[in-house]
Coordinates of N, CA, C and O in Angstrom, one line a residue:
F264 N 0.8 -1.2 0.1 CA -0.1 0.0 0.0 C 0.9 1.3 0.0 O 1.9 1.3 0.8
A265 N 0.6 2.2 -0.9 CA 1.5 3.3 -1.0 C 0.9 4.5 -0.1 O -0.1 5.0 -0.4
F266 N 1.5 4.6 1.0 CA 1.2 5.6 1.9 C 1.5 7.2 1.2 O 2.3 7.3 0.6
L267 N 0.6 7.9 1.7 CA 0.7 9.3 1.2 C 1.5 10.3 2.2 O 1.4 9.9 3.4
P268 N 2.1 11.3 1.7 CA 2.8 12.2 2.6 C 1.9 12.8 3.6 O 2.3 13.0 4.8
T269 N 0.6 12.7 3.3 CA -0.4 13.5 4.2 C -0.7 12.4 5.3 O -1.5 12.7 6.3
D270 N -0.3 11.1 5.3 CA -0.5 10.1 6.4 C 0.4 10.2 7.4 O 0.3 9.5 8.4
E271 N 1.4 11.2 7.2 CA 2.5 11.1 8.4 C 2.0 12.3 9.3 O 1.4 13.2 8.9
D272 N 2.5 12.1 10.5 CA 2.1 13.1 11.5 C 3.4 14.2 11.5 O 4.3 14.1 10.8
E273 N 3.4 15.0 12.5 CA 4.4 16.1 12.3 C 5.8 15.7 12.5 O 6.7 16.3 12.0
G274 N 5.9 14.5 13.2 CA 7.1 13.8 13.4 C 7.7 13.0 12.3 O 8.7 12.3 12.2
G275 N 6.9 12.7 11.2 CA 7.2 12.1 10.1 C 6.8 10.5 10.3 O 7.2 9.7 9.5
F276 N 6.0 10.3 11.2 CA 5.6 8.9 11.7 C 4.3 8.5 10.9 O 3.4 9.5 11.0
L277 N 4.1 7.4 10.3 CA 2.9 6.8 10.0 C 2.0 6.4 10.9 O 2.5 5.7 11.9
N278 N 0.7 6.5 10.9 CA -0.1 6.0 11.9 C -1.3 5.0 11.5 O -2.1 4.7 12.0
N279 N -1.1 4.7 10.2 CA -2.2 3.8 9.5 C -1.9 2.4 9.9 O -0.7 2.0 10.0
V280 N -3.0 1.7 10.5 CA -2.8 0.4 10.9 C -3.1 -0.5 9.6 O -2.4 -1.6 9.4
S281 N -4.1 -0.2 8.7 CA -4.4 -1.1 7.8 C -5.1 -0.2 6.6 O -5.7 0.9 6.9
A282 N -5.1 -0.9 5.5 CA -5.9 -0.3 4.4 C -6.7 -1.4 3.8 O -6.3 -2.5 3.7
Q283 N -8.0 -1.1 3.8 CA -8.9 -2.2 3.3 C -9.6 -1.8 2.1 O -9.9 -0.6 1.7
V284 N -9.6 -2.7 1.0 CA -10.4 -2.4 -0.2 C -11.7 -3.1 -0.1 O -11.8 -4.3 0.4
S285 N -12.7 -2.4 -0.7 CA -14.0 -2.9 -0.8 C -14.6 -2.9 -2.0 O -14.3 -2.1 -2.8
G286 N -15.4 -4.0 -2.3 CA -16.1 -4.0 -3.6 C -17.6 -4.6 -3.4 O -18.1 -4.2 -2.3
I287 N -18.0 -5.3 -4.3 CA -19.4 -5.9 -4.2 C -19.4 -7.4 -4.2 O -18.7 -8.0 -4.9
M288 N -20.0 -8.0 -3.1 CA -20.1 -9.3 -3.1 C -21.5 -9.8 -3.6 O -22.5 -9.2 -3.3
V289 N -21.5 -10.9 -4.4 CA -22.7 -11.3 -5.1 C -22.9 -12.7 -4.8 O -22.0 -13.6 -4.9
N290 N -24.1 -13.1 -4.4 CA -24.5 -14.5 -4.3 C -25.1 -14.9 -5.6 O -26.2 -14.4 -5.9
T291 N -24.5 -15.7 -6.4 CA -25.0 -16.1 -7.7 C -26.0 -17.0 -7.8 O -26.5 -17.3 -8.8
N292 N -26.5 -17.6 -6.5 CA -27.7 -18.2 -6.6 C -28.9 -17.5 -6.6 O -30.0 -17.8 -7.0
L293 N -28.7 -16.1 -6.2 CA -29.8 -15.2 -6.2 C -29.7 -14.2 -7.2 O -30.8 -13.6 -7.7
I294 N -28.6 -13.9 -7.7 CA -28.3 -12.9 -8.8 C -27.8 -13.7 -10.0 O -26.6 -14.2 -10.0
K295 N -28.5 -13.5 -11.1 CA -28.1 -14.3 -12.4 C -26.7 -13.6 -12.7 O -26.5 -12.5 -12.7
E296 N -26.0 -14.6 -13.4 CA -24.7 -14.1 -14.0 C -24.8 -12.8 -14.9 O -24.1 -11.8 -14.9
S297 N -25.8 -12.9 -15.7 CA -26.0 -11.7 -16.6 C -26.5 -10.3 -15.8 O -26.5 -9.3 -16.5
D298 N -26.9 -10.6 -14.6 CA -27.4 -9.4 -13.9 C -26.4 -8.9 -12.8 O -26.7 -8.0 -12.1
I299 N -25.3 -9.5 -12.7 CA -24.2 -9.3 -11.7 C -23.8 -7.6 -12.1 O -23.5 -7.3 -13.1
P300 N -23.9 -7.0 -11.0 CA -23.5 -5.4 -11.2 C -21.9 -5.2 -11.6 O -21.3 -6.0 -11.2
T301 N -21.7 -4.3 -12.5 CA -20.4 -4.0 -13.0 C -19.9 -2.7 -12.5 O -18.7 -2.3 -12.6
S302 N -20.9 -1.8 -11.9 CA -20.5 -0.5 -11.5 C -21.1 -0.3 -10.1 O -22.4 -0.9 -9.8
W303 N -20.7 0.6 -9.4 CA -21.5 1.0 -8.1 C -22.7 1.6 -8.4 O -23.7 1.4 -7.8
Y304 N -22.8 2.4 -9.5 CA -24.0 3.0 -10.0 C -25.1 2.1 -10.4 O -26.3 2.3 -10.4
D305 N -24.7 0.8 -10.8 CA -25.6 -0.1 -11.1 C -26.7 -0.6 -10.1 O -27.7 -1.0 -10.2
L306 N -26.1 -0.3 -8.8 CA -26.8 -0.7 -7.7 C -28.2 0.0 -7.4 O -29.1 -0.6 -6.6
A307 N -28.4 1.0 -8.2 CA -29.7 1.7 -8.2 C -30.7 1.1 -9.1 O -32.0 1.6 -9.0
D308 N -30.4 0.2 -9.9 CA -31.4 -0.4 -10.8 C -32.4 -1.1 -10.0 O -32.1 -1.9 -9.1
P309 N -33.6 -0.9 -10.3 CA -34.7 -1.5 -9.5 C -34.7 -3.0 -9.6 O -35.3 -3.7 -8.6
K310 N -34.1 -3.7 -10.4 CA -33.9 -5.2 -10.4 C -33.4 -5.6 -9.0 O -33.4 -6.8 -8.8
Y311 N -32.6 -4.8 -8.3 CA -31.9 -5.2 -7.1 C -32.7 -4.8 -5.8 O -32.3 -5.1 -4.8
K312 N -33.8 -4.2 -6.1 CA -34.6 -3.8 -5.0 C -34.9 -5.0 -4.0 O -35.4 -6.0 -4.3
G313 N -34.6 -4.7 -2.7 CA -34.9 -5.6 -1.6 C -33.7 -6.7 -1.5 O -33.8 -7.6 -0.9
K314 N -32.8 -6.7 -2.4 CA -31.7 -7.7 -2.5 C -30.2 -7.1 -2.0 O -29.3 -7.9 -2.0
I315 N -30.3 -5.9 -1.5 CA -29.0 -5.3 -1.2 C -28.7 -5.1 0.4 O -29.6 -4.5 1.0
N316 N -27.7 -5.7 0.9 CA -27.3 -5.5 2.3 C -26.1 -4.4 2.2 O -25.2 -4.9 1.5
W317 N -26.4 -3.2 2.6 CA -25.5 -2.2 2.4 C -24.7 -1.8 3.7 O -25.3 -1.7 4.8
S318 N -23.5 -1.5 3.6 CA -22.8 -1.1 4.8 C -23.4 0.1 5.4 O -23.5 1.2 4.7
D319 N -23.7 0.1 6.8 CA -24.6 1.1 7.4 C -24.0 2.6 7.2 O -22.9 2.8 7.9
P320 N -24.6 3.5 6.4 CA -23.9 4.8 6.4 C -24.2 5.8 7.5 O -23.8 6.9 7.6
R321 N -25.0 5.3 8.5 CA -25.3 6.0 9.7 C -24.3 6.2 10.6 O -24.4 6.8 11.7
R322 N -23.2 5.3 10.6 CA -22.2 5.2 11.5 C -20.8 5.1 10.8 O -20.9 4.9 9.7
P323 N -19.7 5.4 11.3 CA -18.4 5.4 10.8 C -18.2 3.9 10.1 O -18.5 3.0 10.9
G324 N -17.7 3.9 8.9 CA -17.5 2.6 8.3 C -17.5 2.8 6.9 O -17.7 3.9 6.2
G325 N -17.7 1.6 6.1 CA -17.6 1.5 4.7 C -18.9 2.3 3.9 O -18.6 3.1 2.9
G326 N -20.0 2.2 4.4 CA -21.1 2.9 3.9 C -21.1 4.4 3.8 O -21.4 5.0 3.1
Q327 N -20.7 4.8 5.1 CA -20.5 6.4 5.3 C -19.4 6.9 4.6 O -19.5 7.8 3.9
S328 N -18.3 6.1 4.4 CA -17.0 6.6 3.6 C -17.4 6.6 2.4 O -17.0 7.4 1.7
M329 N -18.0 5.6 1.9 CA -18.3 5.3 0.4 C -19.2 6.6 -0.1 O -19.0 7.1 -1.1
T330 N -20.2 6.7 0.9 CA -21.2 7.9 0.4 C -20.4 9.1 0.3 O -20.5 9.9 -0.7
W331 N -19.6 9.4 1.2 CA -18.8 10.7 1.3 C -17.7 10.7 -0.1 O -17.7 11.7 -0.7
A332 N -17.0 9.6 -0.3 CA -16.0 9.6 -1.3 C -16.7 9.6 -2.8 O -16.3 10.5 -3.5
M333 N -17.8 9.0 -2.9 CA -18.6 9.1 -4.2 C -18.9 10.5 -4.4 O -19.0 11.1 -5.6
T334 N -19.6 11.1 -3.4 CA -20.2 12.6 -3.6 C -19.0 13.5 -3.9 O -19.1 14.3 -4.6
E335 N -17.9 13.4 -3.1 CA -16.7 14.3 -3.4 C -16.1 13.9 -4.9 O -16.0 14.9 -5.5
K336 N -16.1 12.7 -5.3 CA -15.5 12.6 -6.6 C -16.5 12.9 -7.8 O -16.0 13.6 -8.8
D337 N -17.8 12.4 -7.6 CA -18.7 12.6 -8.8 C -19.9 13.7 -8.6 O -20.7 13.9 -9.4
G338 N -19.9 14.5 -7.3 CA -20.8 15.4 -7.2 C -22.2 15.1 -7.5 O -22.8 14.3 -6.8
Q339 N -22.9 15.8 -8.3 CA -24.2 15.8 -8.4 C -24.6 14.3 -9.0 O -25.7 13.8 -8.6
K340 N -23.9 13.7 -9.8 CA -24.0 12.2 -10.3 C -24.3 11.4 -9.0 O -25.2 10.7 -9.2
A341 N -23.3 11.5 -8.2 CA -23.5 10.6 -7.0 C -24.8 10.9 -6.1 O -25.3 10.0 -5.6
V342 N -25.0 12.3 -6.0 CA -26.2 12.7 -5.3 C -27.5 12.0 -5.9 O -28.4 11.5 -5.0
D343 N -27.6 12.2 -7.2 CA -28.7 11.7 -7.8 C -28.7 10.1 -7.7 O -29.9 9.5 -7.5
F344 N -27.6 9.4 -7.7 CA -27.6 8.0 -7.4 C -28.0 7.7 -6.1 O -28.9 6.9 -6.0
Y345 N -27.5 8.3 -5.0 CA -28.0 8.0 -3.8 C -29.6 8.4 -3.5 O -30.1 7.6 -2.7
K346 N -30.0 9.2 -4.2 CA -31.6 9.5 -4.1 C -32.2 8.2 -4.7 O -33.3 7.9 -4.0
K347 N -31.9 7.9 -5.8 CA -32.5 6.8 -6.4 C -32.2 5.4 -5.6 O -33.1 4.6 -5.4
F348 N -31.1 5.3 -5.1 CA -30.4 4.1 -4.4 C -31.4 4.0 -3.1 O -31.6 2.9 -2.6
S349 N -31.6 5.0 -2.5 CA -32.3 5.0 -1.3 C -33.7 4.3 -1.4 O -34.3 4.1 -0.3
T350 N -34.3 4.2 -2.5 CA -35.6 3.6 -2.7 C -35.4 2.2 -2.9 O -36.5 1.4 -3.1
Q351 N -34.3 1.5 -2.7 CA -34.0 0.0 -3.0 C -34.5 -0.9 -1.8 O -34.0 -2.0 -1.9
D352 N -35.1 -0.3 -0.9 CA -35.4 -1.2 0.4 C -34.1 -1.9 1.0 O -34.1 -3.2 1.2
L353 N -33.2 -1.1 1.3 CA -31.9 -1.5 1.6 C -32.0 -2.1 3.1 O -32.7 -1.5 3.9
V354 N -31.1 -3.1 3.5 CA -30.9 -3.5 4.8 C -29.5 -3.0 5.1 O -28.7 -3.3 4.3
Y355 N -29.4 -2.5 6.3 CA -28.1 -2.0 6.7 C -27.4 -2.8 7.7 O -28.1 -3.4 8.6
E356 N -26.2 -3.1 7.5 CA -25.3 -3.9 8.4 C -24.1 -3.1 8.8 O -23.5 -2.6 7.8
A357 N -23.8 -3.2 10.1 CA -22.7 -2.4 10.6 C -21.3 -3.3 10.5 O -20.2 -2.9 10.5
S358 N -21.5 -4.7 10.5 CA -20.4 -5.6 10.5 C -20.0 -6.2 9.3 O -20.9 -7.0 8.7
P359 N -18.9 -5.8 8.5 CA -18.6 -6.5 7.3 C -18.5 -8.1 7.3 O -19.1 -8.6 6.4
P360 N -18.1 -8.7 8.3 CA -18.1 -10.0 8.3 C -19.4 -10.8 8.4 O -19.7 -11.7 7.7
K361 N -20.4 -10.1 9.0 CA -21.7 -10.5 9.2 C -22.5 -10.4 7.8 O -23.1 -11.2 7.4
M362 N -22.0 -9.2 7.1 CA -22.5 -8.9 6.0 C -22.2 -10.1 4.8 O -23.0 -10.5 4.2
A363 N -20.8 -10.4 4.9 CA -20.4 -11.4 4.0 C -21.1 -12.8 4.2 O -21.5 -13.5 3.4
E364 N -21.3 -13.1 5.5 CA -22.1 -14.2 6.0 C -23.4 -14.2 5.4 O -23.9 -15.2 5.0
D365 N -24.2 -13.3 5.5 CA -25.5 -13.0 5.2 C -25.6 -13.3 3.7 O -26.7 -14.0 3.2
V366 N -24.8 -12.7 2.9 CA -24.8 -12.9 1.4 C -24.5 -14.3 1.0 O -25.1 -14.9 0.3
A367 N -23.4 -14.8 1.8 CA -23.1 -16.3 1.4 C -24.0 -17.2 1.7 O -24.4 -18.2 1.0
R368 N -24.9 -16.9 2.9 CA -25.9 -17.8 3.4 C -27.2 -17.7 2.4 O -28.1 -18.4 2.4
G369 N -27.3 -16.5 1.6 CA -28.4 -16.4 0.8 C -29.5 -15.5 1.2 O -30.6 -15.5 0.7
E370 N -29.3 -14.8 2.3 CA -30.3 -13.8 2.9 C -30.4 -12.7 2.0 O -31.5 -12.1 1.9
Y371 N -29.3 -12.4 1.3 CA -29.3 -11.1 0.3 C -28.4 -11.7 -0.9 O -27.6 -12.3 -0.7
G372 N -28.7 -11.0 -2.0 CA -28.1 -11.3 -3.2 C -26.8 -10.4 -3.3 O -25.8 -10.9 -4.0
I373 N -26.7 -9.2 -2.7 CA -25.6 -8.4 -2.8 C -25.1 -7.7 -1.5 O -26.1 -7.4 -0.7
G374 N -24.0 -7.7 -1.2 CA -23.5 -6.9 0.0 C -22.5 -6.0 -0.5 O -21.5 -6.3 -1.2
A375 N -22.5 -4.8 0.0 CA -21.5 -3.8 -0.5 C -21.7 -2.4 0.5 O -22.7 -2.3 0.9
P376 N -20.7 -1.6 0.4 CA -19.3 -2.0 0.1 C -18.8 -3.0 1.2 O -19.0 -2.9 2.4
L377 N -18.2 -4.0 0.4 CA -17.8 -5.3 1.5 C -16.2 -5.3 1.3 O -15.7 -5.3 0.2
Q378 N -15.6 -5.3 2.4 CA -14.2 -5.6 2.5 C -13.7 -6.8 1.9 O -14.4 -7.9 2.2
W379 N -12.7 -6.8 1.2 CA -12.1 -8.0 0.6 C -11.7 -9.0 1.7 O -12.0 -10.3 1.5
T380 N -11.2 -8.6 2.8 CA -10.9 -9.5 3.9 C -12.0 -10.1 4.6 O -11.9 -11.2 5.3
S381 N -13.1 -9.6 4.4 CA -14.4 -10.1 4.9 C -15.1 -11.1 3.9 O -15.7 -12.1 4.4
Y382 N -14.9 -10.8 2.7 CA -15.4 -11.8 1.5 C -14.6 -13.2 1.6 O -15.1 -14.4 1.6
L383 N -13.2 -13.0 1.7 CA -12.3 -14.2 1.7 C -12.8 -15.6 2.3 O -12.9 -16.5 1.8
P384 N -13.1 -15.3 3.7 CA -13.6 -16.5 4.5 C -14.8 -17.1 4.0 O -15.1 -18.3 4.2
K385 N -15.6 -16.3 3.3 CA -17.0 -16.8 2.8 C -17.0 -17.1 1.4 O -18.1 -17.4 1.0
Q386 N -16.0 -17.0 0.7 CA -16.0 -17.3 -0.8 C -16.4 -18.6 -1.0 O -16.0 -19.6 -0.2
A387 N -17.2 -18.9 -1.9 CA -17.6 -20.3 -2.2 C -18.0 -20.3 -3.7 O -18.1 -19.2 -4.5
P388 N -18.4 -21.5 -4.2 CA -18.6 -21.5 -5.8 C -19.8 -20.6 -6.1 O -20.0 -20.1 -7.2
H389 N -20.6 -20.3 -5.1 CA -21.9 -19.6 -5.3 C -21.8 -17.9 -5.0 O -22.7 -17.2 -5.0
T390 N -20.5 -17.6 -4.7 CA -20.4 -16.2 -4.3 C -19.1 -15.6 -5.2 O -18.3 -16.4 -5.8
K391 N -19.3 -14.4 -5.4 CA -18.4 -13.6 -6.4 C -18.0 -12.3 -5.7 O -19.0 -11.5 -5.2
F392 N -16.7 -11.9 -5.8 CA -16.3 -10.5 -5.5 C -16.1 -9.7 -6.7 O -15.4 -10.1 -7.6
V393 N -16.8 -8.6 -6.8 CA -16.8 -7.9 -8.1 C -16.2 -6.6 -7.8 O -16.4 -5.9 -6.8
Q394 N -15.1 -6.2 -8.8 CA -14.5 -4.9 -8.7 C -15.2 -4.1 -9.8 O -15.2 -4.4 -11.0
P395 N -16.0 -3.1 -9.2 CA -16.7 -2.2 -10.1 C -15.7 -1.5 -11.1 O -14.7 -1.2 -10.8
K396 N -16.3 -1.1 -12.2 CA -15.6 -0.6 -13.4 C -14.9 0.8 -12.7 O -13.8 1.4 -13.3
E397 N -15.6 1.5 -11.8 CA -15.1 2.7 -11.2 C -13.8 2.5 -10.2 O -13.1 3.2 -9.9
G398 N -13.6 1.1 -9.9 CA -12.5 0.8 -9.0 C -13.2 0.3 -7.8 O -14.2 0.6 -7.3
L399 N -12.2 -0.2 -6.9 CA -12.6 -0.6 -5.5 C -12.4 0.7 -4.6 O -11.6 1.6 -4.8
Y400 N -13.2 0.7 -3.8 CA -13.2 1.8 -2.6 C -12.2 1.3 -1.6 O -12.1 0.1 -1.3
Y401 N -11.4 2.2 -1.1 CA -10.5 1.8 0.0 C -10.5 2.8 1.1 O -10.9 3.8 1.0
S402 N -10.3 2.2 2.3 CA -10.3 3.1 3.5 C -9.2 2.7 4.4 O -8.6 1.6 4.3
L403 N -8.7 3.6 5.1 CA -7.6 3.4 6.1 C -8.2 3.3 7.5 O -8.9 4.1 7.9
A404 N -7.5 2.5 8.2 CA -7.7 2.5 9.6 C -6.5 3.1 10.3 O -5.3 2.7 10.1
N405 N -6.7 3.9 11.2 CA -5.6 4.6 11.9 C -5.5 4.4 13.3 O -6.5 4.0 13.9
A406 N -4.3 4.3 13.9 CA -4.2 4.3 15.3 C -3.3 5.3 15.9 O -2.2 5.5 15.3
V407 N -3.8 6.1 16.7 CA -3.0 7.1 17.3 C -3.2 7.1 18.7 O -4.1 6.6 19.4
I408 N -2.3 7.9 19.5 CA -2.3 8.1 20.8 C -2.5 9.5 21.0 O -1.6 10.4 20.8
P409 N -3.7 10.0 21.4 CA -4.0 11.5 21.6 C -3.0 12.1 22.7 O -2.6 11.4 23.5
K410 N -2.7 13.2 22.4 CA -1.7 14.0 23.4 C -2.6 14.1 24.8 O -3.7 14.4 24.8
G411 N -2.0 13.7 25.8 CA -2.6 13.8 27.1 C -3.5 12.6 27.4 O -4.2 12.4 28.3
A412 N -3.3 11.4 26.6 CA -4.1 10.3 26.8 C -3.7 9.6 28.3 O -2.5 9.8 28.6
P413 N -4.6 9.3 29.0 CA -4.3 8.8 30.5 C -3.4 7.6 30.6 O -2.6 7.5 31.5
H414 N -3.4 6.9 29.5 CA -2.4 5.6 29.6 C -1.7 5.4 28.1 O -2.0 4.4 27.5
P415 N -0.9 6.1 27.9 CA -0.2 6.2 26.6 C 0.6 4.9 26.5 O 0.6 4.4 25.1
N416 N 1.2 4.5 27.4 CA 2.0 3.2 27.3 C 1.2 2.0 27.0 O 1.4 1.1 26.2
A417 N 0.0 1.9 27.4 CA -1.1 0.9 27.1 C -1.5 1.0 25.8 O -1.6 0.0 25.1
A418 N -1.7 2.3 25.3 CA -2.1 2.5 24.0 C -1.0 2.1 23.1 O -1.2 1.3 22.0
K419 N 0.2 2.3 23.3 CA 1.5 2.0 22.5 C 1.4 0.4 22.4 O 1.7 -0.1 21.3
V420 N 1.2 -0.3 23.5 CA 1.3 -1.8 23.5 C 0.2 -2.4 22.5 O 0.4 -3.1 21.6
W421 N -0.9 -1.8 22.7 CA -2.1 -2.1 21.8 C -1.8 -1.8 20.3 O -1.8 -2.7 19.5
I422 N -1.2 -0.7 20.0 CA -0.9 -0.3 18.6 C 0.2 -1.3 18.2 O 0.1 -1.8 16.7
E423 N 1.3 -1.5 18.9 CA 2.2 -2.6 18.6 C 1.7 -3.9 18.3 O 2.0 -4.7 17.2
W424 N 0.6 -4.4 19.1 CA 0.1 -5.7 18.8 C -0.8 -5.5 17.4 O -0.7 -6.4 16.6
E425 N -1.7 -4.5 17.3 CA -2.5 -4.4 16.2 C -1.8 -4.3 14.9 O -2.2 -4.8 13.9
T426 N -0.5 -3.9 14.8 CA 0.4 -3.7 13.7 C 1.2 -4.9 13.5 O 2.0 -4.8 12.4
S427 N 1.2 -5.9 14.3 CA 2.2 -6.9 14.3 C 1.6 -8.2 13.4 O 0.5 -8.2 13.1
Q428 N 2.6 -8.8 13.0 CA 2.3 -10.0 12.0 C 1.4 -11.1 12.8 O 0.5 -11.6 12.3
R429 N 1.7 -11.3 14.1 CA 0.9 -12.1 15.0 C -0.5 -11.9 15.0 O -1.4 -12.7 14.9
S430 N -0.7 -10.4 15.1 CA -2.2 -10.1 15.1 C -2.9 -10.4 13.8 O -4.0 -10.7 13.9
E431 N -2.3 -10.0 12.7 CA -2.7 -10.4 11.6 C -3.1 -11.7 11.4 O -4.2 -12.3 10.7
E432 N -2.0 -12.8 11.8 CA -2.4 -14.2 11.8 C -3.6 -14.7 12.6 O -4.5 -15.4 12.2
H433 N -3.5 -13.9 13.8 CA -4.8 -14.2 14.7 C -6.1 -13.8 14.2 O -7.1 -14.5 14.2
T434 N -6.2 -12.7 13.4 CA -7.4 -12.2 12.9 C -7.7 -13.2 11.7 O -9.0 -13.5 11.7
S435 N -6.7 -13.6 11.0 CA -7.0 -14.5 9.9 C -7.7 -15.9 10.4 O -8.6 -16.3 9.9
E436 N -7.2 -16.4 11.5 CA -7.6 -17.6 12.2 C -9.0 -17.3 12.6 O -9.9 -18.3 12.6
L437 N -9.4 -16.3 13.3 CA -10.7 -16.0 13.8 C -11.7 -15.9 12.5 O -12.8 -16.3 12.8
Q438 N -11.3 -15.4 11.6 CA -12.3 -15.2 10.4 C -12.5 -16.6 9.6 O -13.5 -16.6 8.9
S439 N -11.6 -17.5 9.7 CA -11.8 -18.8 9.0 C -12.9 -19.6 9.7 O -13.2 -19.6 10.7

């Protein structure tokens, strides 16, 4: 992942813990191959009404970040999309692993924006991860120790764990 100069604090240190890429997960038992969306904007098509599990935009996470990013990038086109998209009888989910599970189980035909790392443990012959033609959405997770934190050493230990190889291996084991 190519970190940007703006990702550094005043001391030149990076504070990103991870970068997540998100796309569209599809259950091909519920969405025909010919109907699989190829664009984020396809999700407003009425044929998907009641079939979409969307990352909850009312709280920090993929849905909220995606809404902001699309609106910043595409302006009025994104605003018009979200107005139409909001009529899709969406189901909101805050947990990406649960969203992937619900799509894999067949409760919904589509889960989006869904993190690649949440899709991987649930991939199966009847699921597909779609990279929309506009590209995958990505988000950064940061870990910082605020100035004046009551227990900065405890925070440092947690950040060191969170960014370690062992933590990554442990997370993968839990998702399997």
